[in-house]
């Protein structure tokens, strides 16, 4: 068993995120960065986006259904279904990360062009890609839900510890001053 896997198991962290090595995954929940983003001291982990980002970068990089056509005028809105998403702050919309949409959109556009040109097998490849990407997005979202629950449990546990320390300090202070 690798040291990264041992560490993950020791802290009770969920299995690796889809597409991550044990080392990358360990760095995501314990280190200062996740994937391609580097924000020292940033505590915000958006598990569904598989990134640790600050609020400023979140605002710059999230794409909502409302601004999709403006940001990606040449892409089919169907790519929105193929990318992992997170709820946009202050709205009921689900948003996707711009670089995820760009990556998926480029391939989808190429596949759809083949379908339009009636290239043999293009429709089958297009459907297969769509199924693959929606399946991957679904796996990421399910994994993100497990991670959020794990983080919630840790937060509750830490809150209980803090409350117990306060109680102990109060009891000690009460005994000292009485």
CSV table of N, CA and C in Angstrom, one decimal:
chain,number,residue,atom,x,y,z
A,1,UNK,N,0.8,-1.2,0.0
A,1,UNK,CA,0.0,0.0,0.0
A,1,UNK,C,0.9,1.2,0.0
A,2,UNK,N,0.6,2.2,-0.9
A,2,UNK,CA,1.4,3.4,-1.0
A,2,UNK,C,1.2,4.3,0.2
A,3,UNK,N,2.1,5.1,0.5
A,3,UNK,CA,2.0,6.1,1.6
A,3,UNK,C,0.8,7.0,1.5
A,4,UNK,N,0.5,7.4,0.2
A,4,UNK,CA,-0.7,8.3,0.0
A,4,UNK,C,-2.0,7.6,0.3
A,5,UNK,N,-2.1,6.3,-0.1
A,5,UNK,CA,-3.3,5.6,0.2
A,5,UNK,C,-3.4,5.3,1.7
A,6,UNK,N,-2.3,5.0,2.3
A,6,UNK,CA,-2.3,4.8,3.8
A,6,UNK,C,-2.8,6.1,4.5
A,7,UNK,N,-2.3,7.2,4.1
A,7,UNK,CA,-2.7,8.5,4.7
A,7,UNK,C,-4.2,8.7,4.5
A,8,UNK,N,-4.7,8.5,3.3
A,8,UNK,CA,-6.1,8.7,3.0
A,8,UNK,C,-7.0,7.8,3.9
A,9,UNK,N,-6.6,6.6,4.0
A,9,UNK,CA,-7.3,5.7,4.8
A,9,UNK,C,-7.3,6.1,6.3
A,10,UNK,N,-6.1,6.5,6.7
A,10,UNK,CA,-5.9,7.0,8.1
A,10,UNK,C,-6.8,8.1,8.5
A,11,UNK,N,-7.0,9.1,7.6
A,11,UNK,CA,-7.9,10.2,7.9
A,11,UNK,C,-9.3,10.0,7.6
A,12,UNK,N,-9.6,8.8,7.0
A,12,UNK,CA,-11.0,8.5,6.7
A,12,UNK,C,-11.5,9.2,5.4
A,13,UNK,N,-10.6,9.7,4.6
A,13,UNK,CA,-11.0,10.4,3.4
A,13,UNK,C,-11.6,9.4,2.4
A,14,UNK,N,-12.6,9.8,1.6
A,14,UNK,CA,-13.2,9.0,0.5
A,14,UNK,C,-12.1,8.5,-0.5
A,15,UNK,N,-12.5,7.5,-1.3
A,15,UNK,CA,-11.7,7.0,-2.4
A,15,UNK,C,-11.2,8.2,-3.2
A,16,UNK,N,-10.2,7.9,-4.0
A,16,UNK,CA,-9.7,9.0,-5.0
A,16,UNK,C,-10.8,9.5,-5.9
A,17,UNK,N,-10.8,10.8,-6.2
A,17,UNK,CA,-11.7,11.4,-7.1
A,17,UNK,C,-11.4,10.8,-8.5
A,18,UNK,N,-12.4,10.6,-9.3
A,18,UNK,CA,-12.2,10.1,-10.7
A,18,UNK,C,-11.1,10.9,-11.4
A,19,UNK,N,-10.1,10.2,-12.0
A,19,UNK,CA,-9.1,10.9,-12.7
A,19,UNK,C,-7.9,11.4,-11.9
A,20,UNK,N,-7.9,11.1,-10.6
A,20,UNK,CA,-6.8,11.5,-9.7
A,20,UNK,C,-6.0,10.3,-9.3
A,21,UNK,N,-4.7,10.5,-9.1
A,21,UNK,CA,-3.8,9.5,-8.4
A,21,UNK,C,-4.0,9.7,-6.9
A,22,UNK,N,-3.6,8.7,-6.1
A,22,UNK,CA,-3.6,8.9,-4.7
A,22,UNK,C,-2.9,10.1,-4.2
A,23,UNK,N,-1.7,10.4,-4.8
A,23,UNK,CA,-1.0,11.6,-4.4
A,23,UNK,C,-1.7,12.9,-4.7
A,24,UNK,N,-2.3,13.0,-5.9
A,24,UNK,CA,-3.0,14.2,-6.3
A,24,UNK,C,-4.2,14.4,-5.3
A,25,UNK,N,-4.9,13.3,-5.0
A,25,UNK,CA,-6.1,13.3,-4.2
A,25,UNK,C,-5.7,13.7,-2.8
A,26,UNK,N,-4.6,13.2,-2.2
A,26,UNK,CA,-4.1,13.6,-0.9
A,26,UNK,C,-3.8,15.0,-0.8
A,27,UNK,N,-3.2,15.5,-1.9
A,27,UNK,CA,-2.8,16.9,-1.9
A,27,UNK,C,-4.1,17.8,-2.0
A,28,UNK,N,-5.2,17.3,-2.6
A,28,UNK,CA,-6.4,18.1,-2.7
A,28,UNK,C,-7.0,18.4,-1.4
A,29,UNK,N,-7.1,17.4,-0.5
A,29,UNK,CA,-7.8,17.7,0.7
A,29,UNK,C,-6.9,18.0,1.9
A,30,UNK,N,-5.5,17.9,1.7
A,30,UNK,CA,-4.6,18.3,2.8
A,30,UNK,C,-3.6,19.3,2.4
A,31,UNK,N,-3.4,19.5,1.1
A,31,UNK,CA,-2.4,20.5,0.7
A,31,UNK,C,-3.0,21.8,0.2
A,32,UNK,N,-2.2,22.7,-0.3
A,32,UNK,CA,-2.7,24.0,-0.7
A,32,UNK,C,-3.3,24.1,-2.1
A,33,UNK,N,-3.2,23.0,-2.9
A,33,UNK,CA,-3.7,23.1,-4.2
A,33,UNK,C,-4.4,21.9,-4.7
A,34,UNK,N,-5.2,22.0,-5.7
A,34,UNK,CA,-5.9,20.9,-6.3
A,34,UNK,C,-5.9,21.1,-7.8
A,35,UNK,N,-5.4,20.0,-8.5
A,35,UNK,CA,-5.3,20.1,-9.9
A,35,UNK,C,-4.4,21.2,-10.4
A,36,UNK,N,-5.0,22.1,-11.2
A,36,UNK,CA,-4.2,23.2,-11.9
A,36,UNK,C,-4.3,24.5,-11.1
A,37,UNK,N,-5.0,24.6,-10.0
A,37,UNK,CA,-5.2,25.9,-9.3
A,37,UNK,C,-4.2,25.9,-8.1
A,38,UNK,N,-3.7,27.1,-7.9
A,38,UNK,CA,-2.8,27.3,-6.7
A,38,UNK,C,-3.2,28.5,-6.0
A,39,UNK,N,-3.8,28.3,-4.8
A,39,UNK,CA,-4.3,29.4,-4.0
A,39,UNK,C,-3.8,29.1,-2.6
A,40,UNK,N,-2.7,29.7,-2.2
A,40,UNK,CA,-2.1,29.4,-0.9
A,40,UNK,C,-3.1,29.9,0.2
A,41,UNK,N,-3.4,29.1,1.1
A,41,UNK,CA,-4.3,29.4,2.2
A,41,UNK,C,-5.8,29.4,1.8
A,42,UNK,N,-6.1,29.0,0.6
A,42,UNK,CA,-7.5,28.9,0.2
A,42,UNK,C,-8.1,27.6,0.7
A,43,UNK,N,-9.2,27.8,1.5
A,43,UNK,CA,-9.8,26.6,2.1
A,43,UNK,C,-11.0,26.1,1.4
A,44,UNK,N,-11.4,26.8,0.3
A,44,UNK,CA,-12.6,26.4,-0.4
A,44,UNK,C,-12.3,25.2,-1.4
A,45,UNK,N,-12.8,24.1,-1.1
A,45,UNK,CA,-12.7,23.0,-2.0
A,45,UNK,C,-14.1,22.7,-2.6
A,46,UNK,N,-14.1,22.8,-3.9
A,46,UNK,CA,-15.4,22.5,-4.6
A,46,UNK,C,-15.2,21.1,-5.2
A,47,UNK,N,-15.6,20.1,-4.5
A,47,UNK,CA,-15.3,18.7,-4.9
A,47,UNK,C,-15.9,18.4,-6.2
A,48,UNK,N,-17.1,18.9,-6.6
A,48,UNK,CA,-17.7,18.6,-7.9
A,48,UNK,C,-16.9,19.2,-9.0
A,49,UNK,N,-16.2,20.3,-8.8
A,49,UNK,CA,-15.3,20.9,-9.8
A,49,UNK,C,-13.9,20.4,-9.7
A,50,UNK,N,-13.6,19.6,-8.7
A,50,UNK,CA,-12.3,19.0,-8.5
A,50,UNK,C,-11.2,20.1,-8.4
A,51,UNK,N,-11.6,21.2,-7.7
A,51,UNK,CA,-10.6,22.3,-7.6
A,51,UNK,C,-10.8,22.9,-6.2
A,52,UNK,N,-9.7,23.5,-5.8
A,52,UNK,CA,-9.6,24.4,-4.6
A,52,UNK,C,-9.4,25.8,-5.1
A,53,UNK,N,-10.4,26.6,-5.0
A,53,UNK,CA,-10.3,27.9,-5.6
A,53,UNK,C,-10.9,29.0,-4.7
A,54,UNK,N,-10.4,30.2,-4.9
A,54,UNK,CA,-10.9,31.4,-4.1
A,54,UNK,C,-12.2,31.9,-4.8
A,55,UNK,N,-12.9,32.7,-4.1
A,55,UNK,CA,-14.2,33.2,-4.6
A,55,UNK,C,-14.0,34.1,-5.9
A,56,UNK,N,-12.9,34.8,-6.0
A,56,UNK,CA,-12.6,35.6,-7.2
A,56,UNK,C,-12.5,34.7,-8.4
A,57,UNK,N,-11.7,33.6,-8.3
A,57,UNK,CA,-11.5,32.7,-9.4
A,57,UNK,C,-12.8,31.9,-9.7
A,58,UNK,N,-13.5,31.6,-8.7
A,58,UNK,CA,-14.8,31.0,-8.9
A,58,UNK,C,-15.7,31.8,-9.7
A,59,UNK,N,-15.8,33.1,-9.4
A,59,UNK,CA,-16.6,34.0,-10.2
A,59,UNK,C,-16.1,34.2,-11.6
A,60,UNK,N,-14.8,34.1,-11.8
A,60,UNK,CA,-14.3,34.3,-13.2
A,60,UNK,C,-14.5,33.0,-14.1
A,61,UNK,N,-14.5,31.9,-13.4
A,61,UNK,CA,-14.4,30.6,-14.2
A,61,UNK,C,-15.7,29.8,-14.2
A,62,UNK,N,-16.7,30.2,-13.4
A,62,UNK,CA,-18.0,29.4,-13.5
A,62,UNK,C,-18.8,30.0,-14.6
A,63,UNK,N,-19.5,29.1,-15.3
A,63,UNK,CA,-20.4,29.4,-16.4
A,63,UNK,C,-21.7,28.9,-16.1
A,64,UNK,N,-22.7,29.8,-16.1
A,64,UNK,CA,-24.1,29.4,-15.8
A,64,UNK,C,-24.8,29.2,-17.1
A,65,UNK,N,-26.0,28.6,-17.1
A,65,UNK,CA,-26.8,28.5,-18.3
A,65,UNK,C,-27.1,29.8,-18.9
A,66,UNK,N,-27.3,30.8,-18.0
A,66,UNK,CA,-27.7,32.2,-18.5
A,66,UNK,C,-26.6,32.9,-19.3
A,67,UNK,N,-25.3,32.6,-18.9
A,67,UNK,CA,-24.2,33.3,-19.7
A,67,UNK,C,-23.4,32.3,-20.6
A,68,UNK,N,-23.9,31.1,-20.7
A,68,UNK,CA,-23.3,30.1,-21.6
A,68,UNK,C,-23.1,30.6,-23.0
A,69,UNK,N,-24.3,31.0,-23.6
A,69,UNK,CA,-24.3,31.4,-25.0
A,69,UNK,C,-23.3,32.6,-25.3
A,70,UNK,N,-23.2,33.5,-24.3
A,70,UNK,CA,-22.3,34.6,-24.4
A,70,UNK,C,-20.9,34.2,-24.4
A,71,UNK,N,-20.5,33.3,-23.4
A,71,UNK,CA,-19.2,32.9,-23.3
A,71,UNK,C,-18.7,31.9,-24.3
A,72,UNK,N,-19.7,31.0,-24.8
A,72,UNK,CA,-19.4,30.0,-25.7
A,72,UNK,C,-20.4,30.0,-26.9
A,73,UNK,N,-20.3,31.0,-27.7
A,73,UNK,CA,-21.3,31.1,-28.8
A,73,UNK,C,-21.3,30.0,-29.8
A,74,UNK,N,-20.1,29.4,-30.0
A,74,UNK,CA,-20.0,28.3,-31.0
A,74,UNK,C,-20.2,26.9,-30.5
A,75,UNK,N,-20.6,26.8,-29.2
A,75,UNK,CA,-20.8,25.5,-28.7
A,75,UNK,C,-22.2,25.1,-28.4
A,76,UNK,N,-22.5,23.9,-28.6
A,76,UNK,CA,-23.9,23.3,-28.3
A,76,UNK,C,-24.1,23.3,-26.8
A,77,UNK,N,-25.3,23.8,-26.4
A,77,UNK,CA,-25.6,23.8,-24.9
A,77,UNK,C,-25.6,22.4,-24.3
A,78,UNK,N,-25.7,21.3,-25.2
A,78,UNK,CA,-25.7,20.0,-24.7
A,78,UNK,C,-24.4,19.6,-23.9
A,79,UNK,N,-23.3,20.4,-24.1
A,79,UNK,CA,-22.1,20.1,-23.4
A,79,UNK,C,-22.3,20.4,-21.9
A,80,UNK,N,-23.2,21.2,-21.6
A,80,UNK,CA,-23.5,21.5,-20.2
A,80,UNK,C,-23.8,20.2,-19.4
A,81,UNK,N,-24.5,19.3,-20.0
A,81,UNK,CA,-24.9,18.0,-19.4
A,81,UNK,C,-23.7,17.1,-19.2
A,82,UNK,N,-22.6,17.4,-20.0
A,82,UNK,CA,-21.5,16.5,-20.0
A,82,UNK,C,-20.4,16.9,-19.0
A,83,UNK,N,-20.6,18.0,-18.3
A,83,UNK,CA,-19.5,18.5,-17.4
A,83,UNK,C,-20.0,18.5,-15.9
A,84,UNK,N,-19.1,18.2,-15.0
A,84,UNK,CA,-19.5,18.3,-13.6
A,84,UNK,C,-19.9,19.7,-13.3
A,85,UNK,N,-20.8,19.8,-12.3
A,85,UNK,CA,-21.3,21.2,-12.0
A,85,UNK,C,-21.5,21.4,-10.5
A,86,UNK,N,-21.7,22.6,-10.1
A,86,UNK,CA,-21.9,23.0,-8.8
A,86,UNK,C,-23.0,24.1,-8.8
A,87,UNK,N,-23.7,24.3,-7.7
A,87,UNK,CA,-24.7,25.3,-7.6
A,87,UNK,C,-24.0,26.7,-7.6
A,88,UNK,N,-24.5,27.6,-8.4
A,88,UNK,CA,-23.9,29.0,-8.4
A,88,UNK,C,-24.4,29.7,-7.2
A,89,UNK,N,-23.5,30.4,-6.6
A,89,UNK,CA,-23.9,31.2,-5.4
A,89,UNK,C,-25.0,32.2,-5.8
A,90,UNK,N,-25.9,32.3,-4.9
A,90,UNK,CA,-27.0,33.4,-5.1
A,90,UNK,C,-28.0,33.0,-6.1
A,91,UNK,N,-28.0,31.9,-6.7
A,91,UNK,CA,-29.0,31.5,-7.8
A,91,UNK,C,-29.4,30.0,-7.5
A,92,UNK,N,-30.3,29.6,-8.3
A,92,UNK,CA,-30.7,28.2,-8.3
A,92,UNK,C,-30.1,27.4,-9.4
A,93,UNK,N,-29.3,28.1,-10.2
A,93,UNK,CA,-28.6,27.5,-11.4
A,93,UNK,C,-27.4,26.6,-11.0
A,94,UNK,N,-27.2,25.7,-11.8
A,94,UNK,CA,-26.0,24.9,-11.7
A,94,UNK,C,-25.0,25.4,-12.7
A,95,UNK,N,-23.7,25.6,-12.3
A,95,UNK,CA,-22.7,26.1,-13.1
A,95,UNK,C,-21.6,25.1,-13.4
A,96,UNK,N,-20.9,25.3,-14.5
A,96,UNK,CA,-19.8,24.4,-14.9
A,96,UNK,C,-18.5,25.3,-15.0
A,97,UNK,N,-17.4,24.6,-14.8
A,97,UNK,CA,-16.1,25.3,-14.9
A,97,UNK,C,-15.8,25.5,-16.4
A,98,UNK,N,-15.4,26.7,-16.7
A,98,UNK,CA,-15.1,27.2,-18.1
A,98,UNK,C,-14.2,26.2,-18.8
A,99,UNK,N,-13.0,25.9,-18.2
A,99,UNK,CA,-12.1,25.0,-19.0
A,99,UNK,C,-12.6,23.6,-19.2
A,100,UNK,N,-13.5,23.1,-18.3
A,100,UNK,CA,-14.1,21.8,-18.6
A,100,UNK,C,-15.0,21.9,-19.8
A,101,UNK,N,-15.8,23.0,-19.8
A,101,UNK,CA,-16.7,23.2,-21.0
A,101,UNK,C,-15.9,23.4,-22.3
A,102,UNK,N,-14.8,24.1,-22.2
A,102,UNK,CA,-14.0,24.3,-23.4
A,102,UNK,C,-13.4,23.0,-23.9
A,103,UNK,N,-12.9,22.2,-23.0
A,103,UNK,CA,-12.3,20.9,-23.4
A,103,UNK,C,-13.4,20.0,-24.0
A,104,UNK,N,-14.5,19.9,-23.3
A,104,UNK,CA,-15.6,19.0,-23.8
A,104,UNK,C,-16.2,19.6,-25.1
A,105,UNK,N,-16.4,20.9,-25.1
A,105,UNK,CA,-16.9,21.6,-26.3
A,105,UNK,C,-16.1,21.4,-27.6
A,106,UNK,N,-14.8,21.4,-27.5
A,106,UNK,CA,-13.9,21.2,-28.6
A,106,UNK,C,-14.2,19.9,-29.3
A,107,UNK,N,-14.2,18.9,-28.4
A,107,UNK,CA,-14.3,17.5,-28.9
A,107,UNK,C,-15.8,17.3,-29.4
A,108,UNK,N,-16.8,17.8,-28.7
A,108,UNK,CA,-18.1,17.7,-29.2
A,108,UNK,C,-18.4,18.3,-30.5
A,109,UNK,N,-17.8,19.5,-30.7
A,109,UNK,CA,-17.9,20.2,-32.0
A,109,UNK,C,-17.3,19.4,-33.1
A,110,UNK,N,-16.1,18.8,-32.8
A,110,UNK,CA,-15.5,18.0,-33.9
A,110,UNK,C,-16.3,16.8,-34.2
A,111,UNK,N,-16.9,16.1,-33.2
A,111,UNK,CA,-17.7,15.0,-33.4
A,111,UNK,C,-19.0,15.3,-34.2
A,112,UNK,N,-19.6,16.4,-33.8
A,112,UNK,CA,-20.8,16.9,-34.5
A,112,UNK,C,-20.6,17.3,-35.9
A,113,UNK,N,-19.4,17.9,-36.2
A,113,UNK,CA,-19.0,18.2,-37.6
A,113,UNK,C,-18.9,16.9,-38.4
A,114,UNK,N,-18.4,15.9,-37.8
A,114,UNK,CA,-18.4,14.6,-38.5
A,114,UNK,C,-19.8,14.1,-38.8
A,115,UNK,N,-20.7,14.2,-37.9
A,115,UNK,CA,-22.0,13.8,-38.1
A,115,UNK,C,-22.7,14.6,-39.2
A,116,UNK,N,-22.4,15.9,-39.2
A,116,UNK,CA,-23.0,16.8,-40.2
A,116,UNK,C,-22.5,16.4,-41.6
A,117,UNK,N,-21.2,16.0,-41.7
A,117,UNK,CA,-20.6,15.6,-43.0
A,117,UNK,C,-20.9,14.2,-43.3
A,118,UNK,N,-21.7,13.5,-42.5
A,118,UNK,CA,-22.1,12.1,-42.6
A,118,UNK,C,-20.9,11.2,-42.7
A,119,UNK,N,-19.9,11.4,-41.9
A,119,UNK,CA,-18.8,10.5,-41.8
A,119,UNK,C,-19.2,9.2,-41.2
A,120,UNK,N,-18.8,8.1,-41.8
A,120,UNK,CA,-19.2,6.8,-41.4
A,120,UNK,C,-18.9,6.6,-39.9
A,121,UNK,N,-19.9,6.1,-39.1
A,121,UNK,CA,-19.7,5.8,-37.7
A,121,UNK,C,-19.7,7.1,-36.8
A,122,UNK,N,-19.9,8.3,-37.4
A,122,UNK,CA,-19.8,9.5,-36.6
A,122,UNK,C,-20.9,9.6,-35.5
A,123,UNK,N,-22.1,9.2,-35.9
A,123,UNK,CA,-23.2,9.3,-35.0
A,123,UNK,C,-22.9,8.4,-33.8
A,124,UNK,N,-22.4,7.2,-34.0
A,124,UNK,CA,-22.1,6.3,-33.0
A,124,UNK,C,-21.0,6.8,-32.0
A,125,UNK,N,-20.0,7.4,-32.6
A,125,UNK,CA,-18.9,8.0,-31.8
A,125,UNK,C,-19.4,9.2,-31.0
A,126,UNK,N,-20.3,9.9,-31.6
A,126,UNK,CA,-20.9,11.1,-30.9
A,126,UNK,C,-21.7,10.6,-29.7
A,127,UNK,N,-22.5,9.7,-29.9
A,127,UNK,CA,-23.4,9.1,-28.8
A,127,UNK,C,-22.5,8.5,-27.8
A,128,UNK,N,-21.5,7.8,-28.2
A,128,UNK,CA,-20.6,7.1,-27.2
A,128,UNK,C,-19.8,8.2,-26.3
A,129,UNK,N,-19.4,9.3,-27.0
A,129,UNK,CA,-18.7,10.4,-26.3
A,129,UNK,C,-19.7,11.0,-25.3
A,130,UNK,N,-20.9,11.3,-25.7
A,130,UNK,CA,-21.9,11.9,-24.9
A,130,UNK,C,-22.2,11.0,-23.6
A,131,UNK,N,-22.4,9.7,-23.9
A,131,UNK,CA,-22.6,8.8,-22.8
A,131,UNK,C,-21.4,8.7,-21.8
A,132,UNK,N,-20.2,8.7,-22.4
A,132,UNK,CA,-19.0,8.6,-21.6
A,132,UNK,C,-18.9,9.8,-20.7
A,133,UNK,N,-19.1,11.0,-21.3
A,133,UNK,CA,-18.9,12.2,-20.5
A,133,UNK,C,-20.0,12.4,-19.5
A,134,UNK,N,-21.3,12.1,-19.8
A,134,UNK,CA,-22.4,12.3,-18.8
A,134,UNK,C,-22.2,11.2,-17.7
A,135,UNK,N,-21.7,10.0,-18.0
A,135,UNK,CA,-21.4,9.0,-17.0
A,135,UNK,C,-20.2,9.5,-16.1
A,136,UNK,N,-19.2,10.1,-16.7
A,136,UNK,CA,-18.1,10.6,-15.9
A,136,UNK,C,-18.5,11.7,-15.0
A,137,UNK,N,-19.3,12.6,-15.6
A,137,UNK,CA,-19.9,13.8,-14.7
A,137,UNK,C,-20.7,13.2,-13.6
A,138,UNK,N,-21.5,12.2,-13.9
A,138,UNK,CA,-22.3,11.6,-12.8
A,138,UNK,C,-21.4,11.0,-11.7
A,139,UNK,N,-20.4,10.3,-12.1
A,139,UNK,CA,-19.5,9.7,-11.1
A,139,UNK,C,-18.8,10.7,-10.3
A,140,UNK,N,-18.4,11.8,-10.9
A,140,UNK,CA,-17.8,12.9,-10.2
A,140,UNK,C,-18.8,13.5,-9.2
A,141,UNK,N,-20.0,13.7,-9.6
A,141,UNK,CA,-21.0,14.3,-8.7
A,141,UNK,C,-21.3,13.4,-7.5
A,142,UNK,N,-21.4,12.1,-7.8
A,142,UNK,CA,-21.6,11.2,-6.7
A,142,UNK,C,-20.4,11.2,-5.7
A,143,UNK,N,-19.2,11.2,-6.3
A,143,UNK,CA,-18.0,11.3,-5.4
A,143,UNK,C,-18.0,12.6,-4.6
A,144,UNK,N,-18.4,13.7,-5.3
A,144,UNK,CA,-18.4,15.0,-4.6
A,144,UNK,C,-19.4,14.9,-3.4
A,145,UNK,N,-20.6,14.3,-3.6
A,145,UNK,CA,-21.5,14.2,-2.5
A,145,UNK,C,-20.9,13.4,-1.3
A,146,UNK,N,-20.2,12.3,-1.6
A,146,UNK,CA,-19.5,11.6,-0.5
A,146,UNK,C,-18.5,12.4,0.2
A,147,UNK,N,-17.8,13.2,-0.6
A,147,UNK,CA,-16.7,14.1,0.0
A,147,UNK,C,-17.3,15.2,0.9
A,148,UNK,N,-18.4,15.7,0.4
A,148,UNK,CA,-19.1,16.8,1.2
A,148,UNK,C,-19.6,16.2,2.5
A,149,UNK,N,-20.1,15.0,2.5
A,149,UNK,CA,-20.5,14.3,3.7
A,149,UNK,C,-19.4,14.1,4.7
A,150,UNK,N,-18.2,13.6,4.1
A,150,UNK,CA,-17.0,13.4,4.9
A,150,UNK,C,-16.6,14.7,5.5
A,151,UNK,N,-16.5,15.8,4.8
A,151,UNK,CA,-16.1,17.1,5.3
A,151,UNK,C,-17.1,17.6,6.4
A,152,UNK,N,-18.4,17.3,6.2
A,152,UNK,CA,-19.4,17.7,7.1
A,152,UNK,C,-19.1,17.0,8.5
A,153,UNK,N,-18.8,15.7,8.4
A,153,UNK,CA,-18.6,14.9,9.6
A,153,UNK,C,-17.4,15.4,10.3
A,154,UNK,N,-16.3,15.8,9.6
A,154,UNK,CA,-15.1,16.3,10.2
A,154,UNK,C,-15.4,17.6,10.9
A,155,UNK,N,-16.2,18.5,10.2
A,155,UNK,CA,-16.5,19.8,10.8
A,155,UNK,C,-17.3,19.6,12.1
A,156,UNK,N,-18.3,18.7,12.1
A,156,UNK,CA,-19.1,18.5,13.3
A,156,UNK,C,-18.2,17.9,14.4
A,157,UNK,N,-17.3,17.0,14.1
A,157,UNK,CA,-16.4,16.4,15.1
A,157,UNK,C,-15.5,17.5,15.7
A,158,UNK,N,-15.0,18.4,14.8
A,158,UNK,CA,-14.1,19.5,15.3
A,158,UNK,C,-14.9,20.5,16.2
A,159,UNK,N,-16.1,20.7,15.8
A,159,UNK,CA,-17.0,21.6,16.6
A,159,UNK,C,-17.2,21.0,18.0
A,160,UNK,N,-17.5,19.7,18.0
A,160,UNK,CA,-17.7,19.1,19.3
A,160,UNK,C,-16.4,19.2,20.2
A,161,UNK,N,-15.3,18.9,19.6
A,161,UNK,CA,-14.0,19.0,20.3
A,161,UNK,C,-13.8,20.4,20.9
A,162,UNK,N,-14.1,21.4,20.1
A,162,UNK,CA,-13.9,22.8,20.5
A,162,UNK,C,-14.9,23.1,21.6
A,163,UNK,N,-16.1,22.7,21.5
A,163,UNK,CA,-17.1,22.9,22.6
A,163,UNK,C,-16.6,22.2,23.9
A,164,UNK,N,-16.1,21.0,23.8
A,164,UNK,CA,-15.6,20.3,25.0
A,164,UNK,C,-14.4,21.0,25.6
A,165,UNK,N,-13.5,21.6,24.8
A,165,UNK,CA,-12.4,22.3,25.3
A,165,UNK,C,-12.9,23.5,26.1
A,166,UNK,N,-13.9,24.2,25.5
A,166,UNK,CA,-14.4,25.4,26.2
A,166,UNK,C,-15.0,25.0,27.6
A,167,UNK,N,-15.8,23.8,27.6
A,167,UNK,CA,-16.4,23.3,28.8
A,167,UNK,C,-15.3,23.0,29.8
A,168,UNK,N,-14.2,22.4,29.4
A,168,UNK,CA,-13.1,22.0,30.3
A,168,UNK,C,-12.5,23.3,30.8
A,169,UNK,N,-12.2,24.3,30.0
A,169,UNK,CA,-11.6,25.6,30.4
A,169,UNK,C,-12.6,26.3,31.4
A,170,UNK,N,-13.8,26.2,31.2
A,170,UNK,CA,-14.8,26.8,32.1
A,170,UNK,C,-14.8,26.1,33.5
A,171,UNK,N,-14.8,24.8,33.5
A,171,UNK,CA,-14.7,24.0,34.7
A,171,UNK,C,-13.4,24.3,35.5
A,172,UNK,N,-12.3,24.4,34.8
A,172,UNK,CA,-11.0,24.6,35.4
A,172,UNK,C,-11.0,26.0,36.0
A,173,UNK,N,-11.5,27.0,35.2
A,173,UNK,CA,-11.6,28.4,35.7
A,173,UNK,C,-12.5,28.5,36.9
A,174,UNK,N,-13.6,27.8,36.9
A,174,UNK,CA,-14.6,27.8,38.0
A,174,UNK,C,-13.9,27.3,39.2
A,175,UNK,N,-13.2,26.2,39.1
A,175,UNK,CA,-12.5,25.6,40.2
A,175,UNK,C,-11.4,26.4,40.8
A,176,UNK,N,-10.7,27.1,39.9
A,176,UNK,CA,-9.6,28.0,40.3
A,176,UNK,C,-10.1,29.2,41.1
A,177,UNK,N,-11.1,29.8,40.6
A,177,UNK,CA,-11.6,31.0,41.2
A,177,UNK,C,-12.6,30.8,42.3
A,178,UNK,N,-13.0,29.6,42.6
A,178,UNK,CA,-14.0,29.4,43.7
A,178,UNK,C,-13.3,28.8,44.9
